[in-house]
Amino acid sequence: MRVEIRKMQLGDISYVYEEELKIFGKSLGKKTLYNEIMFNVMAKYFIALVDDERAGYVGSWLTLPNAEILNLFVSKKYRGNGIGRKLMDKVIGICRTYNIENLTLEVRTSNKYATDLYNELGFVKGTIRKKYYENGEDALLMVLNLGVK
Ligand SMILES: CC(C)(COP(=O)(O)OP(=O)(O)OC[C@H]1O[C@@H](n2cnc3c(N)ncnc32)[C@H](O)[C@@H]1OP(=O)(O)O)[C@@H](O)C(=O)NCCC(=O)NCCS
C-alpha cells in the first residue's frame, strides 16, 4: 500500500465534504473549505492518498504560537493502516518547523480509536468541555506540548 500525504487542493473539496457528512453527520461546508484553501494563510489541510485514491484528511490551523487540529478522518475502508497517524505526523512536523508550542484538539470522550492514536502520539488529556457536542456528549481537550521555550 503506497500512502502519500499532500496538500489539500480545490479538487479535494467534494471528497472532504461528502466524507465529513458520512462520518460526522456535518461538514465545514464546501464554501468554507474553499475559503480556507484559497485565503486562510493559517490553514494547513492535507489529504492522504493510497495508490492515488483519496483515503483521508486532516485540517489544522497554525494560530502561532499554538496550533489546533480542526478535523481528522480516514475513509472507512482504509482505517487501521497507519494513515491517521501519518496525517497527524504531517501536521506535527509542520508545527515543529513553525516552532509551535502546543498543538491542541478536541475529541469525543467515547472515541477510543482517536484517543488511543492521540495518546500514542504524546498528546495528554486537558480539560473536559461538558456537553460540547449536539448529542450532549463531553469533549476532551488534548494537548501535545512540542517543547519550545
Ligand atoms: C481516528 C481515525 C482517524 C484513525 O485513523 P486510522 O488510519 O484508522 O488510524 P491508524 O491506522 O493510524 O492507527 C493509529 C492508532 O489508532 C488506533 N486504532 C485505529 N484503528 C483501530 C482499530 N480498527 N482497532 C483498534 N485500534 C485502532 C490504534 O491505537 C492505532 O495504533 P496502533 O496501530 O499502534 O495500534 C479513524 O478511525 C477515523 O477516521 N475515525 C472516524 C473519524 C474520527 O473519529 N476522527 C477523529 C475526530 S477527533
Tab-separated table of N, CA and C and ligand atoms in Angstrom:
chain	number	residue	atom	x	y	z
A	1	MET	N	0.845	-1.201	0.000
A	1	MET	CA	0.000	0.000	0.000
A	1	MET	C	0.879	1.250	0.000
A	2	ARG	N	0.761	2.049	-1.070
A	2	ARG	CA	1.588	3.257	-1.173
A	2	ARG	C	0.774	4.448	-0.657
A	3	VAL	N	1.225	5.020	0.466
A	3	VAL	CA	0.494	6.138	1.070
A	3	VAL	C	1.276	7.426	0.845
A	4	GLU	N	0.553	8.432	0.357
A	4	GLU	CA	1.179	9.739	0.130
A	4	GLU	C	0.327	10.789	0.842
A	5	ILE	N	0.999	11.752	1.458
A	5	ILE	CA	0.275	12.861	2.086
A	5	ILE	C	0.616	14.119	1.296
A	6	ARG	N	-0.403	14.801	0.824
A	6	ARG	CA	-0.138	16.040	0.093
A	6	ARG	C	-1.124	17.126	0.521
A	7	LYS	N	-0.789	18.365	0.158
A	7	LYS	CA	-1.662	19.497	0.480
A	7	LYS	C	-3.038	19.297	-0.125
A	8	MET	N	-4.065	19.715	0.597
A	8	MET	CA	-5.412	19.653	0.030
A	8	MET	C	-5.543	20.685	-1.089
A	9	GLN	N	-6.227	20.284	-2.155
A	9	GLN	CA	-6.440	21.166	-3.308
A	9	GLN	C	-7.942	21.368	-3.526
A	10	LEU	N	-8.267	22.313	-4.391
A	10	LEU	CA	-9.693	22.589	-4.634
A	10	LEU	C	-10.433	21.340	-5.104
A	11	GLY	N	-9.765	20.511	-5.865
A	11	GLY	CA	-10.395	19.292	-6.388
A	11	GLY	C	-10.719	18.265	-5.309
A	12	ASP	N	-10.234	18.485	-4.080
A	12	ASP	CA	-10.498	17.542	-2.977
A	12	ASP	C	-11.721	17.940	-2.167
A	13	ILE	N	-12.285	19.131	-2.441
A	13	ILE	CA	-13.344	19.660	-1.578
A	13	ILE	C	-14.553	18.718	-1.514
A	14	SER	N	-14.979	18.206	-2.654
A	14	SER	CA	-16.169	17.338	-2.652
A	14	SER	C	-15.928	16.078	-1.841
A	15	TYR	N	-14.728	15.519	-1.976
A	15	TYR	CA	-14.385	14.312	-1.198
A	15	TYR	C	-14.489	14.605	0.299
A	16	VAL	N	-13.859	15.686	0.741
A	16	VAL	CA	-13.858	16.005	2.180
A	16	VAL	C	-15.287	16.281	2.645
A	17	TYR	N	-16.020	17.053	1.859
A	17	TYR	CA	-17.398	17.410	2.221
A	17	TYR	C	-18.252	16.142	2.382
A	18	GLU	N	-18.190	15.263	1.399
A	18	GLU	CA	-19.044	14.067	1.435
A	18	GLU	C	-18.641	13.111	2.551
A	19	GLU	N	-17.345	12.963	2.764
A	19	GLU	CA	-16.888	12.069	3.835
A	19	GLU	C	-17.222	12.654	5.214
A	20	GLU	N	-17.080	13.964	5.375
A	20	GLU	CA	-17.439	14.569	6.670
A	20	GLU	C	-18.920	14.330	6.984
A	21	LEU	N	-19.758	14.486	5.966
A	21	LEU	CA	-21.199	14.254	6.191
A	21	LEU	C	-21.450	12.803	6.586
A	22	LYS	N	-20.784	11.892	5.877
A	22	LYS	CA	-20.972	10.463	6.134
A	22	LYS	C	-20.470	10.094	7.533
A	23	ILE	N	-19.297	10.602	7.895
A	23	ILE	CA	-18.645	10.160	9.135
A	23	ILE	C	-19.149	10.931	10.360
A	24	PHE	N	-19.316	12.248	10.218
A	24	PHE	CA	-19.664	13.078	11.385
A	24	PHE	C	-21.103	13.604	11.339
A	25	GLY	N	-21.767	13.432	10.178
A	25	GLY	CA	-23.120	13.972	10.046
A	25	GLY	C	-23.135	15.462	9.816
A	26	LYS	N	-21.981	16.076	9.719
A	26	LYS	CA	-21.903	17.509	9.408
A	26	LYS	C	-20.537	17.804	8.790
A	27	SER	N	-20.474	18.947	8.120
A	27	SER	CA	-19.229	19.324	7.443
A	27	SER	C	-18.983	20.806	7.629
A	28	LEU	N	-17.746	21.196	7.480
A	28	LEU	CA	-17.428	22.621	7.460
A	28	LEU	C	-18.167	23.303	6.316
A	29	GLY	N	-18.482	22.545	5.292
A	29	GLY	CA	-19.178	23.089	4.127
A	29	GLY	C	-18.205	23.391	3.001
A	30	LYS	N	-18.724	23.268	1.775
A	30	LYS	CA	-17.845	23.441	0.614
A	30	LYS	C	-17.302	24.860	0.529
A	31	LYS	N	-18.134	25.843	0.861
A	31	LYS	CA	-17.705	27.238	0.737
A	31	LYS	C	-16.580	27.545	1.746
A	32	THR	N	-16.775	27.067	2.974
A	32	THR	CA	-15.749	27.295	4.000
A	32	THR	C	-14.455	26.597	3.602
A	33	LEU	N	-14.575	25.360	3.119
A	33	LEU	CA	-13.363	24.640	2.706
A	33	LEU	C	-12.649	25.401	1.586
A	34	TYR	N	-13.428	25.922	0.652
A	34	TYR	CA	-12.859	26.709	-0.454
A	34	TYR	C	-12.120	27.930	0.101
A	35	ASN	N	-12.787	28.668	0.975
A	35	ASN	CA	-12.167	29.877	1.534
A	35	ASN	C	-10.915	29.546	2.336
A	36	GLU	N	-10.968	28.445	3.066
A	36	GLU	CA	-9.807	28.034	3.856
A	36	GLU	C	-8.596	27.799	2.953
A	37	ILE	N	-8.828	27.042	1.871
A	37	ILE	CA	-7.709	26.696	0.987
A	37	ILE	C	-7.197	27.922	0.239
A	38	MET	N	-8.123	28.755	-0.207
A	38	MET	CA	-7.732	29.877	-1.063
A	38	MET	C	-7.153	31.050	-0.277
A	39	PHE	N	-7.737	31.337	0.903
A	39	PHE	CA	-7.434	32.620	1.534
A	39	PHE	C	-6.849	32.561	2.935
A	40	ASN	N	-6.998	31.451	3.649
A	40	ASN	CA	-6.572	31.438	5.052
A	40	ASN	C	-5.120	30.976	5.157
A	41	VAL	N	-4.231	31.919	5.398
A	41	VAL	CA	-2.810	31.557	5.454
A	41	VAL	C	-2.493	30.688	6.673
A	42	MET	N	-3.347	30.726	7.694
A	42	MET	CA	-3.126	29.894	8.886
A	42	MET	C	-3.538	28.446	8.659
A	43	ALA	N	-4.339	28.204	7.636
A	43	ALA	CA	-4.938	26.879	7.452
A	43	ALA	C	-3.968	25.934	6.750
A	44	LYS	N	-3.784	24.767	7.329
A	44	LYS	CA	-2.940	23.717	6.721
A	44	LYS	C	-3.788	22.456	6.630
A	45	TYR	N	-4.185	22.132	5.421
A	45	TYR	CA	-5.069	20.992	5.197
A	45	TYR	C	-4.344	19.973	4.319
A	46	PHE	N	-4.475	18.723	4.676
A	46	PHE	CA	-3.783	17.670	3.922
A	46	PHE	C	-4.720	16.519	3.590
A	47	ILE	N	-4.377	15.860	2.482
A	47	ILE	CA	-5.123	14.685	2.012
A	47	ILE	C	-4.160	13.504	1.989
A	48	ALA	N	-4.659	12.350	2.428
A	48	ALA	CA	-3.881	11.113	2.274
A	48	ALA	C	-4.361	10.408	1.018
A	49	LEU	N	-3.417	9.898	0.248
A	49	LEU	CA	-3.746	9.134	-0.955
A	49	LEU	C	-3.189	7.734	-0.806
A	50	VAL	N	-3.986	6.745	-1.167
A	50	VAL	CA	-3.497	5.367	-1.238
A	50	VAL	C	-3.571	4.966	-2.698
A	51	ASP	N	-2.406	4.690	-3.264
A	51	ASP	CA	-2.351	4.371	-4.702
A	51	ASP	C	-3.209	5.359	-5.501
A	52	ASP	N	-3.031	6.642	-5.186
A	52	ASP	CA	-3.703	7.758	-5.881
A	52	ASP	C	-5.194	7.914	-5.566
A	53	GLU	N	-5.741	7.050	-4.696
A	53	GLU	CA	-7.140	7.237	-4.294
A	53	GLU	C	-7.180	7.982	-2.962
A	54	ARG	N	-8.100	8.953	-2.843
A	54	ARG	CA	-8.193	9.713	-1.594
A	54	ARG	C	-8.620	8.789	-0.453
A	55	ALA	N	-7.899	8.893	0.681
A	55	ALA	CA	-8.159	7.960	1.778
A	55	ALA	C	-8.350	8.653	3.123
A	56	GLY	N	-8.037	9.940	3.212
A	56	GLY	CA	-8.186	10.610	4.498
A	56	GLY	C	-7.830	12.074	4.414
A	57	TYR	N	-8.045	12.742	5.519
A	57	TYR	CA	-7.913	14.203	5.549
A	57	TYR	C	-7.583	14.672	6.954
A	58	VAL	N	-6.785	15.727	7.035
A	58	VAL	CA	-6.609	16.424	8.308
A	58	VAL	C	-6.624	17.920	8.027
A	59	GLY	N	-7.289	18.645	8.909
A	59	GLY	CA	-7.327	20.099	8.800
A	59	GLY	C	-6.769	20.700	10.070
A	60	SER	N	-5.941	21.729	9.920
A	60	SER	CA	-5.363	22.350	11.113
A	60	SER	C	-5.205	23.851	10.905
A	61	TRP	N	-5.111	24.538	12.019
A	61	TRP	CA	-4.849	25.978	12.000
A	61	TRP	C	-3.587	26.255	12.796
A	62	LEU	N	-2.683	26.960	12.178
A	62	LEU	CA	-1.481	27.389	12.899
A	62	LEU	C	-1.704	28.808	13.408
A	63	THR	N	-2.256	28.889	14.609
A	63	THR	CA	-2.524	30.194	15.227
A	63	THR	C	-1.361	30.484	16.167
A	64	LEU	N	-0.220	30.819	15.578
A	64	LEU	CA	1.036	30.956	16.324
A	64	LEU	C	0.852	31.730	17.638
A	65	PRO	N	1.443	31.326	18.737
A	65	PRO	CA	2.440	30.266	18.868
A	65	PRO	C	1.848	28.872	19.042
A	66	ASN	N	0.512	28.730	18.953
A	66	ASN	CA	-0.087	27.410	19.121
A	66	ASN	C	-0.734	26.969	17.817
A	67	ALA	N	-1.247	25.758	17.821
A	67	ALA	CA	-1.924	25.251	16.636
A	67	ALA	C	-3.035	24.315	17.086
A	68	GLU	N	-4.024	24.124	16.214
A	68	GLU	CA	-5.084	23.186	16.567
A	68	GLU	C	-5.471	22.312	15.381
A	69	ILE	N	-5.865	21.101	15.724
A	69	ILE	CA	-6.421	20.187	14.723
A	69	ILE	C	-7.918	20.492	14.653
A	70	LEU	N	-8.390	20.794	13.447
A	70	LEU	CA	-9.824	21.074	13.285
A	70	LEU	C	-10.602	19.796	13.046
A	71	ASN	N	-10.012	18.911	12.252
A	71	ASN	CA	-10.704	17.664	11.958
A	71	ASN	C	-9.712	16.641	11.391
A	72	LEU	N	-10.052	15.401	11.590
A	72	LEU	CA	-9.226	14.297	11.076
A	72	LEU	C	-10.158	13.143	10.763
A	73	PHE	N	-9.987	12.585	9.588
A	73	PHE	CA	-10.683	11.309	9.336
A	73	PHE	C	-9.896	10.488	8.339
A	74	VAL	N	-10.150	9.188	8.407
A	74	VAL	CA	-9.653	8.254	7.400
A	74	VAL	C	-10.895	7.554	6.854
A	75	SER	N	-11.010	7.449	5.555
A	75	SER	CA	-12.170	6.781	4.956
A	75	SER	C	-12.237	5.349	5.460
A	76	LYS	N	-13.462	4.895	5.685
A	76	LYS	CA	-13.688	3.646	6.420
A	76	LYS	C	-12.831	2.485	5.918
A	77	LYS	N	-12.793	2.312	4.601
A	77	LYS	CA	-12.122	1.103	4.094
A	77	LYS	C	-10.614	1.143	4.286
A	78	TYR	N	-10.081	2.308	4.632
A	78	TYR	CA	-8.623	2.410	4.800
A	78	TYR	C	-8.184	2.481	6.264
A	79	ARG	N	-9.120	2.389	7.200
A	79	ARG	CA	-8.734	2.539	8.614
A	79	ARG	C	-7.875	1.371	9.096
A	80	GLY	N	-7.080	1.665	10.140
A	80	GLY	CA	-6.233	0.623	10.724
A	80	GLY	C	-4.984	0.318	9.921
A	81	ASN	N	-4.611	1.225	9.032
A	81	ASN	CA	-3.397	1.035	8.219
A	81	ASN	C	-2.333	2.096	8.485
A	82	GLY	N	-2.502	2.830	9.566
A	82	GLY	CA	-1.482	3.828	9.905
A	82	GLY	C	-1.635	5.160	9.181
A	83	ILE	N	-2.753	5.331	8.482
A	83	ILE	CA	-2.916	6.569	7.704
A	83	ILE	C	-3.263	7.752	8.619
A	84	GLY	N	-4.096	7.508	9.619
A	84	GLY	CA	-4.420	8.569	10.583
A	84	GLY	C	-3.150	9.083	11.246
A	85	ARG	N	-2.299	8.147	11.607
A	85	ARG	CA	-1.021	8.520	12.236
A	85	ARG	C	-0.167	9.336	11.265
A	86	LYS	N	-0.131	8.935	10.011
A	86	LYS	CA	0.682	9.666	9.019
A	86	LYS	C	0.165	11.094	8.837
A	87	LEU	N	-1.158	11.247	8.819
A	87	LEU	CA	-1.729	12.591	8.672
A	87	LEU	C	-1.362	13.449	9.880
A	88	MET	N	-1.474	12.862	11.061
A	88	MET	CA	-1.117	13.615	12.276
A	88	MET	C	0.372	13.936	12.288
A	89	ASP	N	1.202	12.968	11.880
A	89	ASP	CA	2.657	13.208	11.835
A	89	ASP	C	2.991	14.382	10.921
A	90	LYS	N	2.239	14.490	9.829
A	90	LYS	CA	2.472	15.590	8.890
A	90	LYS	C	2.244	16.937	9.579
A	91	VAL	N	1.129	17.042	10.290
A	91	VAL	CA	0.822	18.313	10.967
A	91	VAL	C	1.840	18.572	12.076
A	92	ILE	N	2.193	17.523	12.818
A	92	ILE	CA	3.156	17.701	13.915
A	92	ILE	C	4.503	18.175	13.346
A	93	GLY	N	4.899	17.611	12.222
A	93	GLY	CA	6.159	18.021	11.581
A	93	GLY	C	6.126	19.493	11.189
A	94	ILE	N	5.009	19.917	10.639
A	94	ILE	CA	4.882	21.329	10.252
A	94	ILE	C	4.909	22.219	11.483
A	95	CYS	N	4.232	21.774	12.538
A	95	CYS	CA	4.247	22.552	13.782
A	95	CYS	C	5.687	22.744	14.260
A	96	ARG	N	6.480	21.703	14.136
A	96	ARG	CA	7.879	21.823	14.589
A	96	ARG	C	8.623	22.861	13.756
A	97	THR	N	8.376	22.904	12.458
A	97	THR	CA	9.092	23.883	11.624
A	97	THR	C	8.665	25.311	11.972
A	98	TYR	N	7.455	25.471	12.487
A	98	TYR	CA	6.979	26.813	12.881
A	98	TYR	C	7.240	27.093	14.373
A	99	ASN	N	7.964	26.197	15.043
A	99	ASN	CA	8.230	26.343	16.485
A	99	ASN	C	6.950	26.513	17.308
A	100	ILE	N	5.929	25.752	16.931
A	100	ILE	CA	4.663	25.783	17.666
A	100	ILE	C	4.894	25.208	19.067
A	101	GLU	N	4.252	25.848	20.058
A	101	GLU	CA	4.436	25.389	21.437
A	101	GLU	C	3.482	24.247	21.782
A	102	ASN	N	2.208	24.435	21.481
A	102	ASN	CA	1.209	23.426	21.832
A	102	ASN	C	0.284	23.165	20.662
A	103	LEU	N	0.050	21.902	20.384
A	103	LEU	CA	-0.941	21.506	19.378
A	103	LEU	C	-2.124	20.926	20.137
A	104	THR	N	-3.307	21.484	19.910
A	104	THR	CA	-4.475	21.035	20.673
A	104	THR	C	-5.524	20.437	19.742
A	105	LEU	N	-6.420	19.689	20.330
A	105	LEU	CA	-7.573	19.156	19.589
A	105	LEU	C	-8.671	18.792	20.581
A	106	GLU	N	-9.857	18.643	20.048
A	106	GLU	CA	-10.983	18.177	20.858
A	106	GLU	C	-11.456	16.840	20.314
A	107	VAL	N	-11.757	15.941	21.225
A	107	VAL	CA	-12.198	14.609	20.793
A	107	VAL	C	-13.321	14.141	21.719
A	108	ARG	N	-14.260	13.416	21.135
A	108	ARG	CA	-15.340	12.841	21.940
A	108	ARG	C	-14.734	11.869	22.943
A	109	THR	N	-15.194	11.936	24.173
A	109	THR	CA	-14.624	11.054	25.196
A	109	THR	C	-14.835	9.580	24.832
A	110	SER	N	-15.864	9.289	24.034
A	110	SER	CA	-16.151	7.895	23.679
A	110	SER	C	-15.334	7.397	22.485
A	111	ASN	N	-14.578	8.283	21.839
A	111	ASN	CA	-13.906	7.917	20.588
A	111	ASN	C	-12.561	7.241	20.875
A	112	LYS	N	-12.637	5.939	21.125
A	112	LYS	CA	-11.461	5.221	21.607
A	112	LYS	C	-10.332	5.176	20.571
A	113	TYR	N	-10.673	4.913	19.307
A	113	TYR	CA	-9.627	4.832	18.288
A	113	TYR	C	-8.866	6.152	18.206
A	114	ALA	N	-9.607	7.244	18.232
A	114	ALA	CA	-8.955	8.545	18.113
A	114	ALA	C	-8.136	8.858	19.369
A	115	THR	N	-8.703	8.638	20.555
A	115	THR	CA	-7.949	8.967	21.770
A	115	THR	C	-6.718	8.061	21.908
A	116	ASP	N	-6.841	6.796	21.499
A	116	ASP	CA	-5.664	5.900	21.518
A	116	ASP	C	-4.560	6.465	20.623
A	117	LEU	N	-4.971	6.888	19.423
A	117	LEU	CA	-3.987	7.426	18.481
A	117	LEU	C	-3.322	8.670	19.074
A	118	TYR	N	-4.122	9.573	19.619
A	118	TYR	CA	-3.549	10.808	20.161
A	118	TYR	C	-2.632	10.509	21.362
A	119	ASN	N	-3.039	9.563	22.188
A	119	ASN	CA	-2.175	9.174	23.322
A	119	ASN	C	-0.831	8.670	22.817
A	120	GLU	N	-0.898	7.808	21.801
A	120	GLU	CA	0.355	7.246	21.275
A	120	GLU	C	1.265	8.313	20.693
A	121	LEU	N	0.659	9.383	20.171
A	121	LEU	CA	1.453	10.466	19.587
A	121	LEU	C	1.998	11.420	20.653
A	122	GLY	N	1.591	11.197	21.912
A	122	GLY	CA	2.143	12.016	23.002
A	122	GLY	C	1.212	13.103	23.508
A	123	PHE	N	-0.010	13.139	22.973
A	123	PHE	CA	-0.990	14.112	23.493
A	123	PHE	C	-1.368	13.720	24.922
A	124	VAL	N	-1.587	14.739	25.743
A	124	VAL	CA	-2.050	14.460	27.099
A	124	VAL	C	-3.434	15.078	27.293
A	125	LYS	N	-4.152	14.512	28.240
A	125	LYS	CA	-5.519	14.970	28.486
A	125	LYS	C	-5.511	16.343	29.121
A	126	GLY	N	-6.354	17.219	28.611
A	126	GLY	CA	-6.550	18.528	29.233
A	126	GLY	C	-7.916	18.570	29.873
A	127	THR	N	-8.570	19.705	29.744
A	127	THR	CA	-9.872	19.851	30.396
A	127	THR	C	-10.964	19.129	29.605
A	128	ILE	N	-12.046	18.870	30.307
A	128	ILE	CA	-13.240	18.309	29.663
A	128	ILE	C	-14.182	19.477	29.367
A	129	ARG	N	-14.699	19.539	28.149
A	129	ARG	CA	-15.720	20.532	27.825
A	129	ARG	C	-17.069	19.829	27.872
A	130	LYS	N	-17.798	20.138	28.942
A	130	LYS	CA	-19.061	19.446	29.213
A	130	LYS	C	-20.085	19.705	28.111
A	131	LYS	N	-20.755	18.665	27.694
A	131	LYS	CA	-21.868	18.752	26.726
A	131	LYS	C	-21.489	19.576	25.502
A	132	TYR	N	-20.325	19.336	24.977
A	132	TYR	CA	-19.784	20.113	23.868
A	132	TYR	C	-20.473	19.749	22.550
A	133	TYR	N	-20.843	18.487	22.410
A	133	TYR	CA	-21.420	18.034	21.145
A	133	TYR	C	-22.947	18.082	21.189
A	134	GLU	N	-23.539	18.076	19.985
A	134	GLU	CA	-25.003	18.228	19.863
A	134	GLU	C	-25.757	17.170	20.666
A	135	ASN	N	-25.178	15.970	20.759
A	135	ASN	CA	-25.882	14.893	21.473
A	135	ASN	C	-25.631	14.936	22.977
A	136	GLY	N	-24.997	16.024	23.452
A	136	GLY	CA	-24.787	16.176	24.890
A	136	GLY	C	-23.506	15.534	25.383
A	137	GLU	N	-22.746	14.937	24.441
A	137	GLU	CA	-21.510	14.265	24.856
A	137	GLU	C	-20.414	15.282	25.183
A	138	ASP	N	-19.546	14.889	26.124
A	138	ASP	CA	-18.436	15.767	26.513
A	138	ASP	C	-17.309	15.695	25.493
A	139	ALA	N	-16.588	16.814	25.371
A	139	ALA	CA	-15.362	16.821	24.565
A	139	ALA	C	-14.170	16.828	25.509
A	140	LEU	N	-13.165	16.068	25.110
A	140	LEU	CA	-11.919	16.069	25.862
A	140	LEU	C	-10.924	16.914	25.071
A	141	LEU	N	-10.351	17.905	25.737
A	141	LEU	CA	-9.311	18.699	25.106
A	141	LEU	C	-7.990	17.955	25.311
A	142	MET	N	-7.236	17.746	24.229
A	142	MET	CA	-5.936	17.074	24.349
A	142	MET	C	-4.849	18.004	23.812
A	143	VAL	N	-3.681	17.926	24.428
A	143	VAL	CA	-2.608	18.858	24.109
A	143	VAL	C	-1.302	18.103	23.873
A	144	LEU	N	-0.629	18.467	22.788
A	144	LEU	CA	0.731	17.958	22.558
A	144	LEU	C	1.682	19.126	22.758
A	145	ASN	N	2.504	19.006	23.785
A	145	ASN	CA	3.479	20.055	24.040
A	145	ASN	C	4.715	19.782	23.209
A	146	LEU	N	5.039	20.710	22.341
A	146	LEU	CA	6.159	20.479	21.426
A	146	LEU	C	7.473	21.013	21.984
A	147	GLY	N	7.402	21.477	23.212
A	147	GLY	CA	8.642	21.715	23.961
A	147	GLY	C	9.441	22.938	23.581
A	148	VAL	N	8.820	23.912	22.943
A	148	VAL	CA	9.552	25.132	22.602
A	148	VAL	C	9.428	26.108	23.759
A	149	LYS	N	10.541	26.632	24.156
A	149	LYS	CA	10.526	27.592	25.273
A	149	LYS	C	10.498	29.015	24.731
B	1	LIG	C1	-9.447	8.011	14.323
B	1	LIG	C2	-9.013	7.647	12.899
B	1	LIG	C3	-8.690	8.929	12.135
B	1	LIG	C4	-7.764	6.764	12.989
B	1	LIG	O1	-7.277	6.576	11.673
B	1	LIG	P1	-6.572	5.196	11.243
B	1	LIG	O2	-5.862	5.450	9.965
B	1	LIG	O3	-7.556	4.110	11.267
B	1	LIG	O4	-5.559	5.027	12.448
B	1	LIG	P2	-4.146	4.314	12.387
B	1	LIG	O5	-4.210	3.125	11.485
B	1	LIG	O6	-3.124	5.366	12.104
B	1	LIG	O7	-3.988	3.798	13.847
B	1	LIG	C5	-3.438	4.605	14.835
B	1	LIG	C6	-3.893	4.126	16.183
B	1	LIG	O8	-5.319	4.311	16.279
B	1	LIG	C7	-5.885	3.208	16.968
B	1	LIG	N1	-6.718	2.466	16.022
B	1	LIG	C8	-7.054	2.855	14.789
B	1	LIG	N2	-7.880	1.964	14.209
B	1	LIG	C9	-8.045	0.978	15.077
B	1	LIG	C10	-8.777	-0.235	15.050
B	1	LIG	N3	-9.506	-0.588	13.973
B	1	LIG	N4	-8.733	-1.021	16.120
B	1	LIG	C11	-8.011	-0.653	17.200
B	1	LIG	N5	-7.294	0.484	17.282
B	1	LIG	C12	-7.306	1.292	16.241
B	1	LIG	C13	-4.720	2.414	17.475
B	1	LIG	O9	-4.315	2.933	18.712
B	1	LIG	C14	-3.674	2.657	16.434
B	1	LIG	O10	-2.371	2.473	16.889
B	1	LIG	P3	-1.605	1.092	16.594
B	1	LIG	O11	-1.606	0.916	15.100
B	1	LIG	O12	-0.242	1.331	17.160
B	1	LIG	O13	-2.386	0.045	17.311
B	1	LIG	C15	-10.129	6.847	12.156
B	1	LIG	O14	-10.516	5.765	12.967
B	1	LIG	C16	-11.346	7.676	11.782
B	1	LIG	O15	-11.366	8.339	10.754
B	1	LIG	N6	-12.390	7.658	12.642
B	1	LIG	C17	-13.619	8.371	12.366
B	1	LIG	C18	-13.421	9.869	12.434
B	1	LIG	C19	-12.835	10.309	13.754
B	1	LIG	O16	-13.205	9.821	14.801
B	1	LIG	N7	-11.930	11.288	13.685
B	1	LIG	C20	-11.279	11.851	14.850
B	1	LIG	C21	-12.059	13.013	15.336
B	1	LIG	S1	-11.291	13.751	16.767
